[in-house]
GROMACS .gro file of C-alpha atoms in nm:
model
  347
    1MET     CA    1  10.782   9.630  13.534
    2ALA     CA    2  10.724   9.977  13.671
    3ASP     CA    3  10.461  10.043  13.935
    4PHE     CA    4  10.206  10.289  13.799
    5THR     CA    5  10.020  10.366  14.123
    6VAL     CA    6   9.770  10.650  14.083
    7GLY     CA    7   9.640  10.768  14.418
    8ASP     CA    8   9.380  10.591  14.629
    9SER     CA    9   9.140  10.494  14.355
   10ALA     CA   10   8.950  10.178  14.437
   11ASP     CA   11   9.059  10.018  14.112
   12HIS     CA   12   9.421  10.135  14.113
   13ASP     CA   13   9.542   9.776  14.154
   14GLN     CA   14   9.354   9.678  13.838
   15LEU     CA   15   9.495   9.981  13.660
   16ASN     CA   16   9.848   9.884  13.759
   17ARG     CA   17   9.794   9.530  13.635
   18ASP     CA   18   9.654   9.653  13.306
   19LEU     CA   19   9.934   9.905  13.259
   20ASN     CA   20  10.197   9.645  13.330
   21LYS     CA   21  10.031   9.411  13.084
   22LEU     CA   22  10.019   9.684  12.819
   23GLU     CA   23  10.383   9.772  12.877
   24HIS     CA   24  10.481   9.406  12.845
   25LEU     CA   25  10.279   9.355  12.525
   26VAL     CA   26  10.422   9.667  12.359
   27TYR     CA   27  10.780   9.591  12.462
   28ASP     CA   28  10.750   9.232  12.342
   29ALA     CA   29  10.593   9.336  12.009
   30ILE     CA   30  10.879   9.576  11.934
   31GLU     CA   31  11.141   9.313  12.015
   32VAL     CA   32  10.967   9.051  11.803
   33VAL     CA   33  10.933   9.280  11.500
   34LEU     CA   34  11.298   9.385  11.529
   35ASP     CA   35  11.404   9.020  11.550
   36GLU     CA   36  11.198   8.933  11.244
   37HIS     CA   37  11.357   9.211  11.037
   38ARG     CA   38  11.705   9.137  11.174
   39THR     CA   39  11.674   8.775  11.056
   40ARG     CA   40  11.555   8.893  10.715
   41LEU     CA   41  11.846   9.134  10.671
   42SER     CA   42  12.097   8.866  10.774
   43GLY     CA   43  12.020   8.679  10.454
   44GLU     CA   44  11.859   8.388  10.630
   45VAL     CA   45  11.518   8.267  10.523
   46THR     CA   46  11.269   8.412  10.766
   47PRO     CA   47  11.075   8.111  10.902
   48PRO     CA   48  10.695   8.136  10.886
   49GLN     CA   49  10.688   8.106  11.265
   50ALA     CA   50  10.881   8.434  11.298
   51THR     CA   51  10.629   8.620  11.082
   52GLU     CA   52  10.338   8.458  11.266
   53ARG     CA   53  10.493   8.550  11.601
   54ALA     CA   54  10.529   8.911  11.491
   55ASP     CA   55  10.171   8.916  11.360
   56ASP     CA   56  10.045   8.770  11.688
   57ALA     CA   57  10.241   9.019  11.902
   58ILE     CA   58  10.107   9.316  11.705
   59GLU     CA   59   9.753   9.178  11.714
   60GLU     CA   60   9.772   9.132  12.092
   61VAL     CA   61   9.851   9.502  12.136
   62ASP     CA   62   9.579   9.604  11.889
   63THR     CA   63   9.328   9.387  12.076
   64PHE     CA   64   9.421   9.497  12.427
   65LEU     CA   65   9.441   9.874  12.365
   66PRO     CA   66   9.066   9.933  12.312
   67VAL     CA   67   8.991   9.711  12.612
   68PHE     CA   68   9.229   9.918  12.824
   69ARG     CA   69   9.076  10.246  12.706
   70GLN     CA   70   8.727  10.119  12.779
   71LYS     CA   71   8.821  10.012  13.132
   72HIS     CA   72   9.016  10.332  13.210
   73PRO     CA   73   8.866  10.609  12.995
   74ASP     CA   74   8.994  10.898  13.208
   75PHE     CA   75   9.348  10.777  13.255
   76THR     CA   76   9.641  10.950  13.089
   77ALA     CA   77   9.921  10.706  13.014
   78PRO     CA   78  10.267  10.787  13.152
   79PRO     CA   79  10.537  10.910  12.910
   80VAL     CA   80  10.712  10.572  12.891
   81ILE     CA   81  10.394  10.403  12.763
   82LYS     CA   82  10.321  10.683  12.514
   83PHE     CA   83  10.676  10.672  12.383
   84ARG     CA   84  10.679  10.295  12.342
   85LEU     CA   85  10.344  10.298  12.163
   86GLU     CA   86  10.486  10.553  11.919
   87LEU     CA   87  10.804  10.345  11.894
   88LEU     CA   88  10.598  10.035  11.815
   89THR     CA   89  10.404  10.217  11.543
   90PHE     CA   90  10.721  10.336  11.376
   91THR     CA   91  10.899  10.000  11.417
   92VAL     CA   92  10.613   9.813  11.250
   93LEU     CA   93  10.572  10.062  10.964
   94PHE     CA   94  10.948  10.076  10.900
   95CYS     CA   95  11.052   9.711  10.943
   96ARG     CA   96  10.750   9.566  10.763
   97ARG     CA   97  10.705   9.835  10.497
   98PHE     CA   98  10.743   9.584  10.211
   99LEU     CA   99  10.541   9.303  10.371
  100ASP     CA  100  10.182   9.199  10.325
  101SER     CA  101  10.069   9.145  10.684
  102ILE     CA  102   9.800   9.226  10.935
  103SER     CA  103  10.005   9.531  11.033
  104SER     CA  104   9.985   9.686  10.687
  105PRO     CA  105   9.818  10.027  10.715
  106GLY     CA  106   9.506  10.087  10.512
  107ARG     CA  107   9.498  10.331  10.220
  108ARG     CA  108   9.322  10.594  10.432
  109ARG     CA  109   9.595  10.579  10.695
  110LEU     CA  110   9.865  10.617  10.432
  111GLU     CA  111   9.683  10.908  10.269
  112ALA     CA  112   9.649  11.076  10.610
  113LEU     CA  113  10.025  11.039  10.670
  114ARG     CA  114  10.098  11.191  10.329
  115ASP     CA  115   9.858  11.480  10.380
  116GLU     CA  116  10.014  11.558  10.719
  117ASN     CA  117  10.362  11.551  10.568
  118ARG     CA  118  10.267  11.776  10.277
  119SER     CA  119  10.108  12.024  10.517
  120ARG     CA  120  10.418  12.017  10.739
  121THR     CA  121  10.642  12.077  10.437
  122ARG     CA  122  10.441  12.376  10.315
  123GLU     CA  123  10.448  12.535  10.659
  124PHE     CA  124  10.819  12.466  10.698
  125TYR     CA  125  10.915  12.654  10.383
  126ARG     CA  126  10.659  12.928  10.440
  127ALA     CA  127  10.823  13.010  10.773
  128LEU     CA  128  11.181  13.020  10.644
  129PRO     CA  129  11.323  13.375  10.641
  130PRO     CA  130  11.439  13.527  10.310
  131ASP     CA  131  11.803  13.491  10.416
  132SER     CA  132  11.764  13.125  10.517
  133THR     CA  133  12.073  12.908  10.477
  134HIS     CA  134  11.868  12.590  10.442
  135PRO     CA  135  12.025  12.382  10.160
  136CYS     CA  136  11.700  12.359   9.962
  137MET     CA  137  11.684  12.740   9.951
  138ASN     CA  138  12.025  12.769   9.787
  139PRO     CA  139  11.968  12.969   9.464
  140ASP     CA  140  12.265  12.788   9.307
  141LEU     CA  141  12.097  12.449   9.356
  142PRO     CA  142  11.981  12.356   9.006
  143VAL     CA  143  11.706  12.116   8.909
  144PRO     CA  144  11.898  11.914   8.649
  145ARG     CA  145  11.760  11.782   8.326
  146GLY     CA  146  11.780  11.432   8.475
  147LEU     CA  147  11.486  11.509   8.707
  148SER     CA  148  11.262  11.653   8.436
  149ARG     CA  149  11.116  11.321   8.321
  150PRO     CA  150  11.011  11.013   8.521
  151LEU     CA  151  11.176  10.677   8.482
  152VAL     CA  152  10.992  10.436   8.256
  153THR     CA  153  10.777  10.169   8.420
  154GLU     CA  154  11.024   9.890   8.348
  155LEU     CA  155  11.298  10.071   8.541
  156LEU     CA  156  11.064  10.153   8.832
  157LEU     CA  157  10.976   9.785   8.865
  158SER     CA  158  11.335   9.662   8.834
  159ASN     CA  159  11.455   9.919   9.090
  160ARG     CA  160  11.195   9.795   9.338
  161GLU     CA  161  11.299   9.435   9.281
  162ARG     CA  162  11.660   9.533   9.345
  163LEU     CA  163  11.569   9.697   9.676
  164LEU     CA  164  11.358   9.399   9.781
  165ASP     CA  165  11.648   9.168   9.701
  166ASP     CA  166  11.883   9.391   9.904
  167CYS     CA  167  11.659   9.349  10.208
  168ASN     CA  168  11.591   8.978  10.138
  169VAL     CA  169  11.215   9.026  10.111
  170LEU     CA  170  11.049   8.706   9.995
  171ARG     CA  171  10.781   8.741   9.728
  172SER     CA  172  10.447   8.571   9.771
  173SER     CA  173  10.261   8.389   9.496
  174ALA     CA  174  10.048   8.703   9.465
  175PRO     CA  175  10.313   8.979   9.445
  176ARG     CA  176  10.252   9.292   9.646
  177SER     CA  177  10.233   9.614   9.445
  178ARG     CA  178  10.429   9.932   9.517
  179GLU     CA  179  10.100  10.105   9.608
  180GLU     CA  180  10.076   9.873   9.910
  181ASP     CA  181  10.423   9.957  10.043
  182VAL     CA  182  10.482  10.216  10.313
  183PRO     CA  183  10.719  10.471  10.155
  184LEU     CA  184  11.000  10.608  10.371
  185ILE     CA  185  10.881  10.960  10.301
  186ASP     CA  186  10.565  10.879  10.502
  187THR     CA  187  10.755  10.756  10.809
  188LEU     CA  188  11.025  11.025  10.812
  189PRO     CA  189  10.819  11.257  11.040
  190MET     CA  190  10.775  10.970  11.290
  191PHE     CA  191  11.152  10.916  11.293
  192MET     CA  192  11.204  11.284  11.374
  193LYS     CA  193  10.935  11.290  11.644
  194LEU     CA  194  11.086  10.988  11.821
  195ASN     CA  195  11.429  11.149  11.823
  196ALA     CA  196  11.284  11.480  11.940
  197THR     CA  197  11.119  11.302  12.233
  198VAL     CA  198  11.448  11.137  12.332
  199VAL     CA  199  11.638  11.467  12.310
  200ASN     CA  200  11.367  11.647  12.509
  201GLU     CA  201  11.367  11.387  12.787
  202ASN     CA  202  11.746  11.341  12.794
  203PRO     CA  203  11.910  11.686  12.767
  204ALA     CA  204  12.254  11.532  12.823
  205TRP     CA  205  12.231  11.355  12.486
  206SER     CA  206  12.386  11.578  12.224
  207LEU     CA  207  12.322  11.498  11.862
  208ASN     CA  208  12.657  11.413  11.704
  209GLU     CA  209  12.784  11.381  11.348
  210ALA     CA  210  12.676  11.015  11.332
  211TRP     CA  211  12.316  11.109  11.410
  212PHE     CA  212  12.326  11.393  11.155
  213ALA     CA  213  12.448  11.146  10.894
  214LEU     CA  214  12.175  10.897  10.984
  215ALA     CA  215  11.899  11.159  10.964
  216ALA     CA  216  12.032  11.296  10.635
  217GLU     CA  217  12.056  10.946  10.491
  218TYR     CA  218  11.694  10.883  10.587
  219MET     CA  219  11.606  11.188  10.378
  220LEU     CA  220  11.823  11.066  10.090
  221GLN     CA  221  11.672  10.715  10.100
  222ALA     CA  222  11.319  10.861  10.111
  223ALA     CA  223  11.392  11.085   9.810
  224LEU     CA  224  11.561  10.799   9.625
  225GLU     CA  225  11.248  10.588   9.663
  226GLN     CA  226  11.035  10.865   9.519
  227TYR     CA  227  11.240  10.890   9.201
  228ALA     CA  228  11.348  10.525   9.166
  229LEU     CA  229  11.021  10.352   9.258
  230ASP     CA  230  10.741  10.608   9.229
  231GLY     CA  231  10.836  10.803   8.917
  232ALA     CA  232  10.875  11.145   9.081
  233THR     CA  233  11.004  11.437   8.875
  234GLY     CA  234  11.132  11.786   8.951
  235ASP     CA  235  11.243  11.894   9.296
  236ARG     CA  236  10.919  11.850   9.493
  237ALA     CA  237  11.022  11.514   9.645
  238LEU     CA  238  11.366  11.653   9.731
  239LYS     CA  239  11.220  11.954   9.907
  240GLN     CA  240  10.969  11.746  10.098
  241CYS     CA  241  11.226  11.491  10.218
  242PHE     CA  242  11.484  11.752  10.318
  243ALA     CA  243  11.236  11.994  10.483
  244TRP     CA  244  11.397  11.962  10.824
  245GLY     CA  245  11.601  12.209  11.026
  246SER     CA  246  11.575  12.500  11.266
  247ASN     CA  247  11.265  12.696  11.176
  248GLU     CA  248  11.053  12.969  11.335
  249ALA     CA  249  10.737  12.765  11.262
  250MET     CA  250  10.835  12.520  11.536
  251GLN     CA  251  10.787  12.791  11.798
  252SER     CA  252  10.414  12.845  11.742
  253THR     CA  253  10.250  12.532  11.611
  254ASP     CA  254  10.053  12.230  11.726
  255ASP     CA  255  10.201  12.019  11.446
  256GLU     CA  256  10.424  11.762  11.614
  257GLY     CA  257  10.628  11.724  11.298
  258LEU     CA  258  10.717  12.092  11.291
  259LYS     CA  259  10.785  12.095  11.665
  260ALA     CA  260  11.040  11.816  11.615
  261ASN     CA  261  11.265  12.063  11.435
  262PHE     CA  262  11.373  12.206  11.770
  263ILE     CA  263  11.635  11.932  11.790
  264PHE     CA  264  11.836  12.108  11.520
  265SER     CA  265  11.865  12.422  11.729
  266SER     CA  266  11.897  12.254  12.070
  267GLY     CA  267  12.274  12.301  12.056
  268GLY     CA  268  12.275  12.662  11.937
  269ASP     CA  269  12.404  12.819  11.615
  270GLU     CA  270  12.698  12.581  11.586
  271MET     CA  271  12.467  12.278  11.581
  272GLU     CA  272  12.250  12.442  11.315
  273ARG     CA  273  12.555  12.501  11.095
  274ARG     CA  274  12.678  12.145  11.141
  275TRP     CA  275  12.337  12.003  11.054
  276GLU     CA  276  12.295  12.220  10.743
  277ALA     CA  277  12.643  12.123  10.623
  278THR     CA  278  12.564  11.752  10.659
  279GLN     CA  279  12.221  11.794  10.503
  280ALA     CA  280  12.369  11.981  10.204
  281ILE     CA  281  12.613  11.696  10.135
  282TYR     CA  282  12.337  11.433  10.124
  283LEU     CA  283  12.106  11.658   9.924
  284GLN     CA  284  12.376  11.711   9.662
  285GLU     CA  285  12.443  11.335   9.649
  286THR     CA  286  12.080  11.279   9.555
  287ILE     CA  287  12.081  11.512   9.254
  288PRO     CA  288  12.210  11.395   8.913
  289ASP     CA  289  12.509  11.588   8.783
  290GLY     CA  290  12.450  11.805   8.478
  291ARG     CA  291  12.336  11.580   8.195
  292GLU     CA  292  12.360  11.262   8.402
  293ALA     CA  293  12.066  11.027   8.344
  294LEU     CA  294  11.841  10.976   8.645
  295GLN     CA  295  11.874  10.595   8.636
  296HIS     CA  296  12.252  10.631   8.641
  297ARG     CA  297  12.227  10.836   8.961
  298VAL     CA  298  11.974  10.590   9.108
  299SER     CA  299  12.207  10.295   9.048
  300PHE     CA  300  12.498  10.489   9.195
  301LEU     CA  301  12.301  10.574   9.512
  302MET     CA  302  12.183  10.215   9.557
  303ARG     CA  303  12.546  10.102   9.554
  304ARG     CA  304  12.677  10.384   9.769
  305PHE     CA  305  12.394  10.368  10.025
  306PRO     CA  306  12.272  10.004  10.040
  307LEU     CA  307  11.921   9.985  10.179
  308ALA     CA  308  11.995   9.686  10.404
  309THR     CA  309  12.284   9.874  10.566
  310PHE     CA  310  12.059  10.173  10.624
  311ASP     CA  311  11.794   9.950  10.781
  312ARG     CA  312  12.052   9.805  11.022
  313LYS     CA  313  12.146  10.157  11.135
  314ILE     CA  314  11.783  10.244  11.204
  315MET     CA  315  11.729   9.916  11.390
  316THR     CA  316  12.030   9.987  11.611
  317MET     CA  317  11.866  10.315  11.703
  318LEU     CA  318  11.527  10.149  11.766
  319ALA     CA  319  11.678   9.881  11.991
  320GLY     CA  320  11.848  10.154  12.194
  321PHE     CA  321  11.527  10.354  12.223
  322LEU     CA  322  11.338  10.048  12.342
  323ALA     CA  323  11.568  10.013  12.644
  324ILE     CA  324  11.625  10.382  12.703
  325HIS     CA  325  11.393  10.419  13.003
  326ASP     CA  326  11.575  10.143  13.194
  327GLN     CA  327  11.928  10.288  13.186
  328PRO     CA  328  11.913  10.616  12.991
  329THR     CA  329  12.272  10.732  13.043
  330ALA     CA  330  12.435  10.398  12.961
  331ILE     CA  331  12.198  10.324  12.672
  332LEU     CA  332  12.250  10.663  12.507
  333ALA     CA  333  12.626  10.639  12.542
  334GLY     CA  334  12.624  10.294  12.386
  335LEU     CA  335  12.385  10.407  12.113
  336GLU     CA  336  12.608  10.700  12.018
  337GLU     CA  337  12.907  10.468  11.992
  338ALA     CA  338  12.716  10.206  11.793
  339LEU     CA  339  12.577  10.460  11.546
  340ASP     CA  340  12.919  10.616  11.505
  341ASP     CA  341  13.069  10.275  11.426
  342LEU     CA  342  12.793  10.195  11.176
  343ILE     CA  343  12.823  10.528  10.998
  344HIS     CA  344  13.200  10.510  10.962
  345THR     CA  345  13.228  10.140  10.877
  346GLY     CA  346  12.924  10.130  10.652
  347HIS     CA  347  12.804   9.801  10.807
   0.00000   0.00000   0.00000
């Protein structure tokens, strides 16, 4: 554990103990939740003890945080603690997005996430220049007939069952409804913020083609959910999911989601072009061709981009981020290699 000494305060020893405890609880909770989801994706039956252990680890953090804040109201946590708390939030929301557990966010929290994302999307497109090369601004990008009408309820339900089966999610005797899930579109900004933090703190890490592919697939998977599970129509879901890239709005905003777009320009014009090229490929994959029926495209995408495989890629990234403050250079190098292998092998 790191030593968080803060001057000659009379209670600095207590502060260090509490910080070390908080760091341990957060680190352990992330590992436990990752292990739980890793077991689920492996096809093994997740034992009740694994779910209980994850619930307990999350509850320990939730219980200790207000105690810590009450004991040290004027203390600003160091970056490593802030980052791991954000990492824990994302890990829980992502890995347990289909589960009914104590970590499930309430409706108000979900609505707040959606409102923030909609606001970010509006500002993103408002700030794009008229000559923007962003793929969603391509005048030749049609909204095909296949997106004009929503899928019927029977297909929405069967698509969700197929995704749950892909990720080996066990159903309870009282099935959880789609309204209780955490859609990927709601966690996409968190994914970007985490990556922006890593890039900002580790300038030597250059975003490569594997990372571009992972980010673009996150957008594709989020859009796919909207059409396949939530009955979206038109291009609104597409534009919201793919509203990421270099943008002038990131220069003068307090919105952390918009600020995260700096990562797409951190490598200059060449990086922007590479990102937009990758993004355009995944955007085009999402859209039905001509008269193609939406369900036909949905089935194709589920086969081409299996959800369980996508989850494994994200978990590889999360495991790397968890250890990044211990050996940043070695961890990032290994993470780049691992992501590259996953992207190119599809496993």
